[in-house]
């Protein structure tokens, strides 16, 4: 994958997406942009436990934004567009970048980015359904079926995202235990650890468990496990999930 700059004086330039690369305005950064709203060391690319590339904000002044929402971490997938400072950046597939044969005498020096077609097609902005479909296809090979007893939620557990990048998303869950987070297929949360929390039936209510009590807060408090009541709120970064029950 590569970063393709879509706005500003560096528009059209390409930069490799690689572990440890730092984006910023300082001369020593791997990806140097002259945007005045970008900090000296603005963000850093890391690889998470699942092997995904993640762009992490280094406590910059103007931050990272996806669809106008400021986020702390961005999972880098082809087709995604985000802003660092005021610079618009798109993630593109490596094979989409034109290259020159190694035997050609006109090959660009390795330090220069590959040439960009002048009539590049307008990038397609994916809908949430299209993004989730592509994510499911990529993640299918990682799915492991684990045998575990399943119990019904009675009444049904309803989780609704009321703030954040996925505002309006609602899940009606009929059985458990179920897991939610960045790396889950059915309940995929963008601003989240790979596994944010688990919900399990407990009588007429649901039982909440999280391995990340400092990042995943229940009603503003850091708790590892607690029974969920109607009206409770689960917060992960800028995302807030409202709890309800439905007969």
CSV table of C-alpha atoms in Angstrom, one decimal:
chain,number,residue,atom,x,y,z
A,1,UNK,CA,0.0,0.0,0.0
A,2,UNK,CA,1.0,3.6,-0.4
A,3,UNK,CA,-0.1,7.1,0.7
A,4,UNK,CA,-1.2,9.3,-2.3
A,5,UNK,CA,-1.4,13.0,-1.4
A,6,UNK,CA,-4.6,14.4,-2.8
A,7,UNK,CA,-4.3,18.1,-1.8
A,8,UNK,CA,-1.8,20.9,-1.2
A,9,UNK,CA,1.6,21.5,-2.7
A,10,UNK,CA,2.6,17.8,-2.5
A,11,UNK,CA,-0.6,16.7,-4.4
A,12,UNK,CA,0.2,13.5,-6.5
A,13,UNK,CA,3.2,12.4,-4.5
A,14,UNK,CA,3.4,8.8,-3.3
A,15,UNK,CA,4.8,7.5,0.0
A,16,UNK,CA,5.3,3.9,1.1
A,17,UNK,CA,3.2,2.5,3.9
A,18,UNK,CA,5.7,0.8,6.2
A,19,UNK,CA,6.1,-0.1,9.8
A,20,UNK,CA,7.7,2.7,11.9
A,21,UNK,CA,7.4,5.4,9.3
A,22,UNK,CA,6.7,8.9,10.8
A,23,UNK,CA,4.6,11.5,9.0
A,24,UNK,CA,5.2,15.1,9.8
A,25,UNK,CA,6.7,18.5,8.9
A,26,UNK,CA,10.1,18.0,10.4
A,27,UNK,CA,13.0,17.2,8.0
A,28,UNK,CA,13.8,14.0,9.7
A,29,UNK,CA,10.4,12.4,9.1
A,30,UNK,CA,9.9,9.6,6.6
A,31,UNK,CA,6.9,11.3,5.1
A,32,UNK,CA,7.6,15.0,5.0
A,33,UNK,CA,4.7,17.4,4.2
A,34,UNK,CA,5.0,21.2,4.3
A,35,UNK,CA,1.4,21.7,5.5
A,36,UNK,CA,1.5,24.3,8.3
A,37,UNK,CA,-1.3,22.5,10.1
A,38,UNK,CA,0.8,19.3,10.4
A,39,UNK,CA,3.0,19.0,13.5
A,40,UNK,CA,6.8,18.3,13.4
A,41,UNK,CA,6.1,14.6,14.2
A,42,UNK,CA,2.4,14.3,13.5
A,43,UNK,CA,1.6,10.5,13.2
A,44,UNK,CA,3.4,7.1,13.0
A,45,UNK,CA,2.6,3.9,11.2
A,46,UNK,CA,2.5,0.8,13.3
A,47,UNK,CA,1.5,-2.9,12.8
A,48,UNK,CA,-1.0,-4.3,15.3
A,49,UNK,CA,-1.1,-7.9,16.6
A,50,UNK,CA,-3.3,-9.0,13.7
A,51,UNK,CA,-0.7,-7.7,11.1
A,52,UNK,CA,-2.8,-4.6,10.1
A,53,UNK,CA,-1.2,-1.3,9.4
A,54,UNK,CA,-2.4,1.4,11.9
A,55,UNK,CA,-1.7,5.2,11.7
A,56,UNK,CA,-1.4,6.5,15.2
A,57,UNK,CA,-1.7,10.2,16.1
A,58,UNK,CA,1.4,11.4,18.0
A,59,UNK,CA,-0.5,13.9,20.1
A,60,UNK,CA,-0.4,16.4,17.2
A,61,UNK,CA,-2.1,19.8,17.3
A,62,UNK,CA,-4.6,19.3,14.5
A,63,UNK,CA,-4.8,15.6,14.6
A,64,UNK,CA,-6.1,13.0,12.1
A,65,UNK,CA,-9.7,13.1,10.7
A,66,UNK,CA,-11.9,10.6,8.9
A,67,UNK,CA,-15.1,12.1,7.5
A,68,UNK,CA,-14.6,15.2,9.7
A,69,UNK,CA,-14.3,13.1,12.8
A,70,UNK,CA,-11.1,13.4,14.8
A,71,UNK,CA,-9.6,10.0,15.6
A,72,UNK,CA,-6.6,8.7,17.5
A,73,UNK,CA,-5.9,5.7,15.3
A,74,UNK,CA,-6.7,4.8,11.7
A,75,UNK,CA,-6.7,1.3,10.3
A,76,UNK,CA,-5.1,1.7,6.8
A,77,UNK,CA,-7.1,0.0,4.1
A,78,UNK,CA,-7.1,0.7,0.3
A,79,UNK,CA,-9.7,3.3,-0.7
A,80,UNK,CA,-9.7,5.0,2.7
A,81,UNK,CA,-9.3,8.8,2.7
A,82,UNK,CA,-8.3,10.9,5.7
A,83,UNK,CA,-6.8,14.3,6.6
A,84,UNK,CA,-3.6,15.0,8.5
A,85,UNK,CA,-3.7,18.7,9.3
A,86,UNK,CA,-5.4,20.1,6.2
A,87,UNK,CA,-3.8,17.6,3.8
A,88,UNK,CA,-6.1,15.0,2.2
A,89,UNK,CA,-4.5,11.6,1.8
A,90,UNK,CA,-5.8,8.4,0.2
A,91,UNK,CA,-4.6,4.8,0.8
A,92,UNK,CA,-4.0,3.0,-2.6
A,93,UNK,CA,-3.1,-0.5,-3.5
A,94,UNK,CA,0.6,-0.9,-4.4
A,95,UNK,CA,-0.3,-2.8,-7.6
A,96,UNK,CA,-2.3,0.3,-8.8
A,97,UNK,CA,0.9,2.4,-9.0
A,98,UNK,CA,2.5,2.5,-12.4
A,99,UNK,CA,6.0,1.2,-12.5
A,100,UNK,CA,8.9,1.0,-15.1
A,101,UNK,CA,10.7,-2.2,-16.1
A,102,UNK,CA,14.1,-2.8,-14.4
A,103,UNK,CA,15.6,-3.2,-17.9
A,104,UNK,CA,14.3,0.2,-19.1
A,105,UNK,CA,17.0,3.0,-19.4
A,106,UNK,CA,14.3,5.5,-18.4
A,107,UNK,CA,13.7,3.9,-15.0
A,108,UNK,CA,13.2,6.5,-12.2
A,109,UNK,CA,15.9,6.4,-9.4
A,110,UNK,CA,14.7,4.4,-6.4
A,111,UNK,CA,14.5,7.5,-4.3
A,112,UNK,CA,11.8,9.1,-6.5
A,113,UNK,CA,8.2,8.1,-6.4
A,114,UNK,CA,6.7,6.3,-9.5
A,115,UNK,CA,5.1,8.6,-12.1
A,116,UNK,CA,1.4,9.3,-11.5
A,117,UNK,CA,-1.0,9.2,-14.5
A,118,UNK,CA,-2.2,12.7,-15.4
A,119,UNK,CA,-5.7,11.6,-16.0
A,120,UNK,CA,-6.1,9.6,-12.8
A,121,UNK,CA,-9.7,8.4,-12.2
A,122,UNK,CA,-11.6,10.1,-9.4
A,123,UNK,CA,-11.3,7.8,-6.3
A,124,UNK,CA,-14.6,6.2,-5.3
A,125,UNK,CA,-15.7,6.8,-1.7
A,126,UNK,CA,-16.9,3.6,-0.3
A,127,UNK,CA,-20.3,3.4,1.5
A,128,UNK,CA,-20.3,1.8,4.9
A,129,UNK,CA,-21.9,-1.4,3.5
A,130,UNK,CA,-19.2,-1.6,0.7
A,131,UNK,CA,-16.4,-1.1,3.3
A,132,UNK,CA,-17.8,-3.8,5.6
A,133,UNK,CA,-18.2,-6.2,2.6
A,134,UNK,CA,-14.6,-5.7,1.6
A,135,UNK,CA,-13.4,-6.1,5.2
A,136,UNK,CA,-15.4,-9.3,5.6
A,137,UNK,CA,-13.7,-10.7,2.4
A,138,UNK,CA,-10.2,-9.9,3.7
A,139,UNK,CA,-10.9,-11.2,7.2
A,140,UNK,CA,-12.6,-14.5,6.2
A,141,UNK,CA,-9.2,-16.3,6.1
A,142,UNK,CA,-8.5,-15.3,9.7
A,143,UNK,CA,-11.8,-16.6,11.1
A,144,UNK,CA,-11.5,-19.6,13.5
A,145,UNK,CA,-14.6,-21.5,14.6
A,146,UNK,CA,-14.5,-22.0,18.3
A,147,UNK,CA,-17.0,-24.3,20.1
A,148,UNK,CA,-18.7,-22.5,22.9
A,149,UNK,CA,-22.2,-22.7,24.5
A,150,UNK,CA,-24.6,-20.1,23.2
A,151,UNK,CA,-27.5,-18.7,25.2
A,152,UNK,CA,-30.3,-16.3,24.1
A,153,UNK,CA,-30.6,-12.7,25.2
A,154,UNK,CA,-34.2,-12.5,26.5
A,155,UNK,CA,-35.1,-9.7,26.0
A,156,UNK,CA,-33.0,-8.9,23.0
A,157,UNK,CA,-29.9,-6.7,23.5
A,158,UNK,CA,-29.9,-3.5,21.4
A,159,UNK,CA,-26.6,-1.6,20.9
A,160,UNK,CA,-26.8,1.7,19.1
A,161,UNK,CA,-23.9,4.0,18.1
A,162,UNK,CA,-25.0,7.5,19.1
A,163,UNK,CA,-21.7,9.3,18.5
A,164,UNK,CA,-18.6,8.7,16.3
A,165,UNK,CA,-17.7,7.7,12.8
A,166,UNK,CA,-20.5,5.0,12.6
A,167,UNK,CA,-23.3,7.1,14.3
A,168,UNK,CA,-26.7,5.5,13.5
A,169,UNK,CA,-25.4,2.0,13.4
A,170,UNK,CA,-27.6,-0.4,15.5
A,171,UNK,CA,-27.1,-4.0,16.4
A,172,UNK,CA,-29.9,-6.2,17.7
A,173,UNK,CA,-28.3,-9.2,19.4
A,174,UNK,CA,-30.3,-12.4,20.0
A,175,UNK,CA,-27.7,-14.7,21.5
A,176,UNK,CA,-24.3,-14.7,23.1
A,177,UNK,CA,-21.6,-14.5,24.1
A,178,UNK,CA,-20.7,-12.1,21.3
A,179,UNK,CA,-17.5,-10.0,20.7
A,180,UNK,CA,-17.2,-6.4,19.4
A,181,UNK,CA,-14.2,-4.5,18.2
A,182,UNK,CA,-11.9,-3.6,15.3
A,183,UNK,CA,-11.2,-7.2,14.2
A,184,UNK,CA,-14.7,-8.7,14.6
A,185,UNK,CA,-16.8,-9.3,11.5
A,186,UNK,CA,-20.4,-8.9,12.6
A,187,UNK,CA,-19.8,-6.0,15.1
A,188,UNK,CA,-17.0,-4.1,13.6
A,189,UNK,CA,-16.0,-0.9,15.5
A,190,UNK,CA,-13.6,1.4,13.7
A,191,UNK,CA,-12.3,3.4,16.7
A,192,UNK,CA,-11.5,0.4,18.8
A,193,UNK,CA,-8.9,-2.2,19.9
A,194,UNK,CA,-9.0,-5.5,18.0
A,195,UNK,CA,-11.3,-6.9,20.7
A,196,UNK,CA,-13.1,-4.1,22.6
A,197,UNK,CA,-15.6,-6.0,24.7
A,198,UNK,CA,-17.7,-9.1,25.0
A,199,UNK,CA,-21.4,-9.4,26.0
A,200,UNK,CA,-23.0,-12.5,27.4
A,201,UNK,CA,-26.5,-13.3,28.6
A,202,UNK,CA,-27.0,-13.1,32.4
A,203,UNK,CA,-30.6,-13.7,33.4
A,204,UNK,CA,-32.7,-10.9,31.8
A,205,UNK,CA,-29.7,-8.7,31.3
A,206,UNK,CA,-26.3,-8.7,29.5
A,207,UNK,CA,-22.9,-9.1,31.1
A,208,UNK,CA,-20.2,-6.8,29.8
A,209,UNK,CA,-16.4,-7.7,29.9
A,210,UNK,CA,-13.4,-5.9,28.4
A,211,UNK,CA,-9.7,-6.6,28.4
A,212,UNK,CA,-9.1,-2.8,27.9
A,213,UNK,CA,-10.8,-1.0,30.8
A,214,UNK,CA,-8.8,2.2,30.3
A,215,UNK,CA,-9.8,2.5,26.6
A,216,UNK,CA,-13.3,1.0,26.8
A,217,UNK,CA,-15.3,2.8,29.5
A,218,UNK,CA,-18.7,2.0,30.9
A,219,UNK,CA,-20.7,5.2,31.9
A,220,UNK,CA,-17.4,7.0,32.1
A,221,UNK,CA,-15.7,4.5,34.5
A,222,UNK,CA,-12.9,2.0,33.9
A,223,UNK,CA,-14.4,-1.4,34.7
A,224,UNK,CA,-13.4,-4.9,33.5
A,225,UNK,CA,-16.8,-6.5,34.0
A,226,UNK,CA,-20.3,-5.3,34.9
A,227,UNK,CA,-24.0,-6.0,34.2
A,228,UNK,CA,-25.5,-3.8,31.5
A,229,UNK,CA,-28.7,-1.9,32.2
A,230,UNK,CA,-30.9,0.0,29.8
A,231,UNK,CA,-29.4,3.5,29.2
A,232,UNK,CA,-25.8,2.5,30.0
A,233,UNK,CA,-23.2,4.0,27.6
A,234,UNK,CA,-20.0,2.3,26.4
A,235,UNK,CA,-17.3,4.8,25.2
A,236,UNK,CA,-14.4,3.8,22.9
A,237,UNK,CA,-12.4,6.9,21.8
A,238,UNK,CA,-14.9,9.2,20.1
A,239,UNK,CA,-17.5,6.4,19.7
A,240,UNK,CA,-20.4,6.1,22.2
A,241,UNK,CA,-22.7,3.0,22.2
A,242,UNK,CA,-26.1,3.2,24.0
A,243,UNK,CA,-27.5,0.1,25.6
A,244,UNK,CA,-31.2,-0.9,25.4
A,245,UNK,CA,-33.4,-4.0,25.6
A,246,UNK,CA,-36.2,-5.1,23.3
A,247,UNK,CA,-38.9,-7.7,23.8
